[in-house]
Short mmCIF file of C-alpha atoms in Angstrom, two decimals:
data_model
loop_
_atom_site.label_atom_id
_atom_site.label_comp_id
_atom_site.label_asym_id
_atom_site.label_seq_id
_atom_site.Cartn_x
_atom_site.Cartn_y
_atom_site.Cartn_z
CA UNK A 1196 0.00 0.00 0.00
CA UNK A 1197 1.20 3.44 -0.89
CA UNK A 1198 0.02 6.21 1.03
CA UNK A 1199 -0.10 9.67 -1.22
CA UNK A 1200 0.56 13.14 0.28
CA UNK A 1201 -3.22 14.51 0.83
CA UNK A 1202 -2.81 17.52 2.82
CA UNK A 1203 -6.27 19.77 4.25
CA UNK A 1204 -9.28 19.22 5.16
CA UNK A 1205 -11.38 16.23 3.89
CA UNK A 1206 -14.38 17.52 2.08
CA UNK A 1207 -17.72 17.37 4.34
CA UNK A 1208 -20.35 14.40 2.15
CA UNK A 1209 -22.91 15.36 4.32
CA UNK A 1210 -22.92 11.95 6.22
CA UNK A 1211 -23.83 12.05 9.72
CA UNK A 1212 -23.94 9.00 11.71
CA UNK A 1213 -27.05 8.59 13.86
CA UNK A 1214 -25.08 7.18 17.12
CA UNK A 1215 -22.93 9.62 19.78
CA UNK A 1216 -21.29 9.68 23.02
CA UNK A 1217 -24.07 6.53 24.33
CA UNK A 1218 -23.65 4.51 21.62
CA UNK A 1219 -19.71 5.06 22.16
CA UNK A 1220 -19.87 4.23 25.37
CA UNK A 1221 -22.32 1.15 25.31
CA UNK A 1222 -19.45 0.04 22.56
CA UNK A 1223 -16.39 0.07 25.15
CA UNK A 1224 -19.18 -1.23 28.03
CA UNK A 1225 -19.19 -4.28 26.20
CA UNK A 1226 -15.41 -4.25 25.62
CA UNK A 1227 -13.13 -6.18 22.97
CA UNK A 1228 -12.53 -2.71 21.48
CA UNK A 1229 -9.67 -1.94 18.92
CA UNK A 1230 -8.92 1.41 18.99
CA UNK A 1231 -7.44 3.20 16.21
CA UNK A 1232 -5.72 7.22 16.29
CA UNK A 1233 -4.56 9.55 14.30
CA UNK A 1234 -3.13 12.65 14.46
CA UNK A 1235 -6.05 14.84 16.54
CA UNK A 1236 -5.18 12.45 19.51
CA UNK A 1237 -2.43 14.43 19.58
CA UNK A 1238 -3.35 18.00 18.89
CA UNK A 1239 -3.69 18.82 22.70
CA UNK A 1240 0.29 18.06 23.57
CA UNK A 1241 0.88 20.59 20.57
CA UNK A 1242 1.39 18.52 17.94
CA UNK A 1243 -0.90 19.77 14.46
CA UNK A 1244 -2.45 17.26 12.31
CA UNK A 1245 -2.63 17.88 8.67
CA UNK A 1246 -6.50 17.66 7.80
CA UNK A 1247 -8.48 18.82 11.01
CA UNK A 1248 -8.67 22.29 12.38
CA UNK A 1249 -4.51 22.81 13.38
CA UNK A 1250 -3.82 21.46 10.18
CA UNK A 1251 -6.01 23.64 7.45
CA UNK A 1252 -3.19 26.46 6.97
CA UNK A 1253 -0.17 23.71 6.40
CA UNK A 1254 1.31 25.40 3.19
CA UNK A 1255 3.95 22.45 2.30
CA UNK A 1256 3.49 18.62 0.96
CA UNK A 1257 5.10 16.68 3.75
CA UNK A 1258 7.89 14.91 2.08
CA UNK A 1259 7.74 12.08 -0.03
CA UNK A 1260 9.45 8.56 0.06
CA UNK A 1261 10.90 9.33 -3.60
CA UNK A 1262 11.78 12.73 -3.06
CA UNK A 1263 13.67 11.99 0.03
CA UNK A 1264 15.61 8.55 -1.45
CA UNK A 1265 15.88 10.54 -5.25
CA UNK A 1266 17.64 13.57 -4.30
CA UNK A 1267 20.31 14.90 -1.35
CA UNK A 1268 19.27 18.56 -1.69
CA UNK A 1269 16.21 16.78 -0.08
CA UNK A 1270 17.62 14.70 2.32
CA UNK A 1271 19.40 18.23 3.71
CA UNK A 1272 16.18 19.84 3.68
CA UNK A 1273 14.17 16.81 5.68
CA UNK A 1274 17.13 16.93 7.76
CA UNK A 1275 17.85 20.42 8.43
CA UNK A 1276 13.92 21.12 9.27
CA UNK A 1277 13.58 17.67 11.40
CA UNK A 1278 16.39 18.44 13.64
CA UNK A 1279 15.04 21.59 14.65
CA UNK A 1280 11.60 19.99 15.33
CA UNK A 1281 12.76 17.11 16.69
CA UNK A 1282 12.88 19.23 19.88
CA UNK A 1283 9.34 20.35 19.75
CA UNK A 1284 8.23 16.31 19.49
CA UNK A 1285 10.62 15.33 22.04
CA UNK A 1286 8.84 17.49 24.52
CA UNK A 1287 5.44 16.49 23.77
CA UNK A 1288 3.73 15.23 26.42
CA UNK A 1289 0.56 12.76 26.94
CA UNK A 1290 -2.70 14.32 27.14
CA UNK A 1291 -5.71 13.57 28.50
CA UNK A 1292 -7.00 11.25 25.49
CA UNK A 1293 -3.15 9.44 25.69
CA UNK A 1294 -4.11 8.42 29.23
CA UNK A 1295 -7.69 8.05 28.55
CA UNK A 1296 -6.63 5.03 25.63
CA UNK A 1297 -4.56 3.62 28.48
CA UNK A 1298 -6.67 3.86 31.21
CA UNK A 1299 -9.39 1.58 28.96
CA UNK A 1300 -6.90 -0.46 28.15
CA UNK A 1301 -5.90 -1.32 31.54
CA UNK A 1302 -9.47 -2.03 32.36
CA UNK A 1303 -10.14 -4.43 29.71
CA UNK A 1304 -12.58 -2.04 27.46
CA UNK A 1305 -9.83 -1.70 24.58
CA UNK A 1306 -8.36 -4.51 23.87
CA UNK A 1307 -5.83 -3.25 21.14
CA UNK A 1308 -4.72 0.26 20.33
CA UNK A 1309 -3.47 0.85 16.52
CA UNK A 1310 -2.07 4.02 16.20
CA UNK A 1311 -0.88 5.80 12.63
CA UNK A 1312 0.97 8.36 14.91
CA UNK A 1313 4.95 8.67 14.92
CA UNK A 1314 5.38 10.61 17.86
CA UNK A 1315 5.44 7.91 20.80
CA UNK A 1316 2.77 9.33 22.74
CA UNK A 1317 0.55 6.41 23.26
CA UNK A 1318 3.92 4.41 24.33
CA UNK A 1319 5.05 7.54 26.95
CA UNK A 1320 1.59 7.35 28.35
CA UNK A 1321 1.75 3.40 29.14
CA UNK A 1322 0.38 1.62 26.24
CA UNK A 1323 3.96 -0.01 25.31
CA UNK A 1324 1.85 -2.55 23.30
CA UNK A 1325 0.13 0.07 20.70
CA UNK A 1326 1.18 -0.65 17.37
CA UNK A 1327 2.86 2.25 15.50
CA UNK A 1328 1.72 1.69 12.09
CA UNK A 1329 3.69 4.18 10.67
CA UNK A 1330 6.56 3.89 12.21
CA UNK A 1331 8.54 5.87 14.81
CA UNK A 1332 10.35 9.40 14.79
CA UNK A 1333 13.10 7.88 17.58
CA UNK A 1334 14.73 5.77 15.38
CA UNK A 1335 16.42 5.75 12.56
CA UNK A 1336 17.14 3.02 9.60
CA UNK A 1337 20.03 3.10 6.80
CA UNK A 1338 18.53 2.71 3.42
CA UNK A 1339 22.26 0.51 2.36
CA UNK A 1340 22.61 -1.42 5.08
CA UNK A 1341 19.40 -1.86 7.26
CA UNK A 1342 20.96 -0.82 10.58
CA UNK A 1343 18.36 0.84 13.06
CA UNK A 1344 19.79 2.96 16.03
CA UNK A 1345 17.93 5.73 18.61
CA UNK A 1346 17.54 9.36 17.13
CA UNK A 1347 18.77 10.46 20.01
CA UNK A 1348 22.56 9.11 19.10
CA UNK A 1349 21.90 10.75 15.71
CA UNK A 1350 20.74 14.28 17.24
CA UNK A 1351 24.05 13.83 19.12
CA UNK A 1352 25.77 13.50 15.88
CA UNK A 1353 23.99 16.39 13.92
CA UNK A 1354 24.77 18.97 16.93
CA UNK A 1355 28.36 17.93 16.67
CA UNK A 1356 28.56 18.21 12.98
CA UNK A 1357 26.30 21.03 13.12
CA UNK A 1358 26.89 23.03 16.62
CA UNK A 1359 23.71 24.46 17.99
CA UNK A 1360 22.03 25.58 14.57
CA UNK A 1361 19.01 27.14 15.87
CA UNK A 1362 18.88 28.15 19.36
CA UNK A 1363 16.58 26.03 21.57
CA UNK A 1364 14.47 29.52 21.65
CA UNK A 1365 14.56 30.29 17.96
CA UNK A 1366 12.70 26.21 17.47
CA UNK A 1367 10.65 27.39 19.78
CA UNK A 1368 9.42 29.68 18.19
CA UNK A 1369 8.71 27.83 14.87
CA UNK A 1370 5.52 25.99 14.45
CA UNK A 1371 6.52 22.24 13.96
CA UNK A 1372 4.56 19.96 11.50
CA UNK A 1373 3.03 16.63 12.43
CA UNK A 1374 5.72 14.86 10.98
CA UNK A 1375 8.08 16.53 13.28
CA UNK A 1376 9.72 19.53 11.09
CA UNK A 1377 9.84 22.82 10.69
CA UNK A 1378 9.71 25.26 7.97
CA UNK A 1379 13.10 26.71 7.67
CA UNK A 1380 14.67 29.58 5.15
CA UNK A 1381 16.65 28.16 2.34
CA UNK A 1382 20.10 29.96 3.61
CA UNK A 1383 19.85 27.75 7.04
CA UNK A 1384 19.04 24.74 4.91
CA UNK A 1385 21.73 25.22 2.57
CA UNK A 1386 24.48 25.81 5.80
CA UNK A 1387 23.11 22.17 7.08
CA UNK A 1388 25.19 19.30 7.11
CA UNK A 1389 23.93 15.71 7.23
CA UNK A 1390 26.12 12.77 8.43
CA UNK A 1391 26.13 9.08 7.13
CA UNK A 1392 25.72 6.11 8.75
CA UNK A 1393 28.22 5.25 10.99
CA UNK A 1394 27.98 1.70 9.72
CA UNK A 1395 28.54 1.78 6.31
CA UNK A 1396 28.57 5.27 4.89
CA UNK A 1397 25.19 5.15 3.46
CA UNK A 1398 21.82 6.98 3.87
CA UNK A 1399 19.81 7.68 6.92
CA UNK A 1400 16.43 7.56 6.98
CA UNK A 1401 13.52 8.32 10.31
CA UNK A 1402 12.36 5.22 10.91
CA UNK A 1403 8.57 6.03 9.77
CA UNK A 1404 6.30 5.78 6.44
CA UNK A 1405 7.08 8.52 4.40
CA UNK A 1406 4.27 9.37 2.09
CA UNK A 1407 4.45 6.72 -1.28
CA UNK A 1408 6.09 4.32 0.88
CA UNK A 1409 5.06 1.23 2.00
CA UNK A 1410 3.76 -0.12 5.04
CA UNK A 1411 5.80 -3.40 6.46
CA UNK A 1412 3.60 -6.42 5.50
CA UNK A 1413 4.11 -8.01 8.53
CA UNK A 1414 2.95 -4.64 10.51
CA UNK A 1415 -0.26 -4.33 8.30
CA UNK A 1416 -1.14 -8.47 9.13
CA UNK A 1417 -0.30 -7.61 12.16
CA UNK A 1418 -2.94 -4.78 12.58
CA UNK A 1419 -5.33 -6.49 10.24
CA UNK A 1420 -5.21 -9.68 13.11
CA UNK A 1421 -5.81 -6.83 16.05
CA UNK A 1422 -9.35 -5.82 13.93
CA UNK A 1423 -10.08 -9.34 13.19
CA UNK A 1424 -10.17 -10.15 16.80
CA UNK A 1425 -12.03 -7.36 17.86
CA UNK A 1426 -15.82 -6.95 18.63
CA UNK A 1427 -15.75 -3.45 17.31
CA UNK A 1428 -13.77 -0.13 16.12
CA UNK A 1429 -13.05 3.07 17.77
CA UNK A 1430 -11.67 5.89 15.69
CA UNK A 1431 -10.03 8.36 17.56
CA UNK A 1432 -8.77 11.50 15.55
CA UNK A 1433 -8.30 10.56 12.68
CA UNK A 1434 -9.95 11.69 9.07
CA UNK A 1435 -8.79 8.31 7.76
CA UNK A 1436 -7.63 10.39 4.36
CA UNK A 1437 -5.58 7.89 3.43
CA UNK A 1438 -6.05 4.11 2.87
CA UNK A 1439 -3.39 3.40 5.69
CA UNK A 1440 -6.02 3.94 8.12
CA UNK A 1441 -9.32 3.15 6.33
CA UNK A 1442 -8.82 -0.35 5.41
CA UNK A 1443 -9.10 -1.51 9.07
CA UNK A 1444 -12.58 0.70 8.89
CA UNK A 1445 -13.79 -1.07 5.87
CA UNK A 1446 -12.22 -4.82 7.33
CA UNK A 1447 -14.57 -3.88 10.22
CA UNK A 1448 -17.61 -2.59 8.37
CA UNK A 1449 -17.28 -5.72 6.01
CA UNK A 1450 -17.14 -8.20 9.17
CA UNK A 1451 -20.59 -6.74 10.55
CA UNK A 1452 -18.55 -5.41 13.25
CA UNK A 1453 -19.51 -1.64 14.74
CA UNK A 1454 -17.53 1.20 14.11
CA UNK A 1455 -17.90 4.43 15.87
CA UNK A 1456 -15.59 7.77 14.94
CA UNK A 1457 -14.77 10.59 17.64
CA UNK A 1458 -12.97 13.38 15.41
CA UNK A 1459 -13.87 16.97 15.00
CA UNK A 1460 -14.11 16.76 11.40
CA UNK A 1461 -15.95 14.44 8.58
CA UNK A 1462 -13.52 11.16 7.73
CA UNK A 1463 -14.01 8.93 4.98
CA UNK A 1464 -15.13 6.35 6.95
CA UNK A 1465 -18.69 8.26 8.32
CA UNK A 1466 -20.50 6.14 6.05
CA UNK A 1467 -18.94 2.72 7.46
CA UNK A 1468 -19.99 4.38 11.03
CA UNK A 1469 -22.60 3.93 13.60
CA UNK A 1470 -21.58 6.96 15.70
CA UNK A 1471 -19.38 9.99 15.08
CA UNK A 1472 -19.07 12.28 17.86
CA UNK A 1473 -17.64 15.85 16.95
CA UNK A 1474 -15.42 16.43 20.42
CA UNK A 1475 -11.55 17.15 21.05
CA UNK A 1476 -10.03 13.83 22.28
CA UNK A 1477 -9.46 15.01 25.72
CA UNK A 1478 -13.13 15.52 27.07
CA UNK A 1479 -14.97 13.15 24.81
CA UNK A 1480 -12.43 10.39 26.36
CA UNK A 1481 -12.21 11.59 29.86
CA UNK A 1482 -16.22 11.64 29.82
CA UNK A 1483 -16.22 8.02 28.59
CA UNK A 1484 -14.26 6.99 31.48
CA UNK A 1485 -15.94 8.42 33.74
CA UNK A 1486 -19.65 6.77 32.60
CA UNK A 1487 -17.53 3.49 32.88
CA UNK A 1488 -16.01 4.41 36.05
CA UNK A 1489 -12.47 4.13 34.73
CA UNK A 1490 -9.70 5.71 36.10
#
């Protein structure tokens, strides 16, 4: 599966699932939940999201799987913006909704989370056994050789090669994108300098799906099993714009199984739904605890 850059909003079809918060929270009563997120679980620890309401003004494409491998101009640029945002992901915090997904977890109401996420959130908040569909931004993988090492050793690295770049308060002051970088003027990209891997020379890569890459097999099965073995779906934050995400709506759907959607904007997958509930993560999720007495 290739995913393709689709950036803003996803048009409103006018479909409104019947169901809400009761519905939602009869679903997670029963438990044997899967629980699916995207990027507006993580809009309230100051992350955007590239479709919903942080993400309607994102100028820029993200980039690309074949612009990244096809040209080192853009490897500089990915570089030279990432490692200034990499500081804005790395102190991200859980939320509310974060804690919430564990919280129901713990209890037995979810039994799996999937999350199309890179930014380790679900994992910092407890739920070390969420699947990161996408991938993760604190690692890294050479393209040559297939060695994977912590971004933290390579931040180490770039600072040394690079000195301090940006000052911790100039990234602070730039809005970071969902896939962890920044936009930066062309004279501070050009002054960048990447470094290779310390393995065998070759090309460094975050360990996430760019854009027209694919998904591991064995991550997708993997995923596809979690659905299969699930009574029902939870959508949390996510517009399911690409097919990533909306194939484990449809698997659902298909199987008879219920699917309900908590995301401030339409999704593709409103017609698949029973109930779509039109709440930031935080208090729709923290309310559904508390009408199961989780905590």
């Amino acid at each position: 599966m290739r995913m393709r850059p689709i950036v803003g909003p996803v048009p409103d079809t006018g479909v409104r699932p019947a169901g809400g918060m009761d519905e939602i929270a009869g679903q997670l009563a029963a438990g044997g939940v899967a629980v699916l997120t995207g990027a507006g679980i993580s809009t309230e620890s100051g992350i955007p999201d590239y479709r919903g309401v942080t993400g309607r003004h994102r100028r820029h494409s993200p980039m690309t799987y074949q612009d990244f491998v096809s040209d080192e101009a853009n490897r500089r640029r990915y570089w030279a913006r990432g490692y200034v945002g990499r500081r804005a992901i790395a102190a991200a915090r859980p939320n509310a909704g974060h804690h919430a997904v564990q919280a129901l977890r713990v209890s037995g109401h979810v039994g799996a989370v999937i999350t199309q996420n890179v930014d380790g959130l679900h994992q910092a908040a407890g739920t070390k056994d969420a699947v990161a569909l996408h991938g993760s931004l604190d690692r890294v993988v050479c393209l040559d050789c297939g060695t994977t090492g912590p971004r933290d050793e390579l931040d180490a690295r770039l600072l040394a090669a690079n000195g301090e770049f940006l000052s911790a308060q100039g990234a602070a002051e730039l809005p970071v994108n969902p896939d962890g970088d920044v936009e930066l003027p062309d004279e501070l990209v050009d002054m960048f300098r990447v470094v290779p891997c310390e393995r065998c020379g070759g090309v460094l890569k975050p360990y996430v799906v760019f854009f027209g890459e694919n998904v591991p097999k064995h991550r997708t099965q993997r995923c596809f099993d979690l659905v299969d073995a699930a009574d029902s779906l939870l959508v949390l934050g996510s517009s399911l714009a690409v097919l990533s995400g909306l194939r484990f709506v449809r698997r659902a759907a298909k199987d008879g199984k219920p699917v309900s959607i908590i995301n401030l904007g339409p999704t593709r997958g409103d017609d698949m739904a029973h109930a779509h509930v039109a709440l930031p993560l935080g208090e729709a999720l923290t309310e559904l605890t508390e009408r199961l007495g989780v905590r």
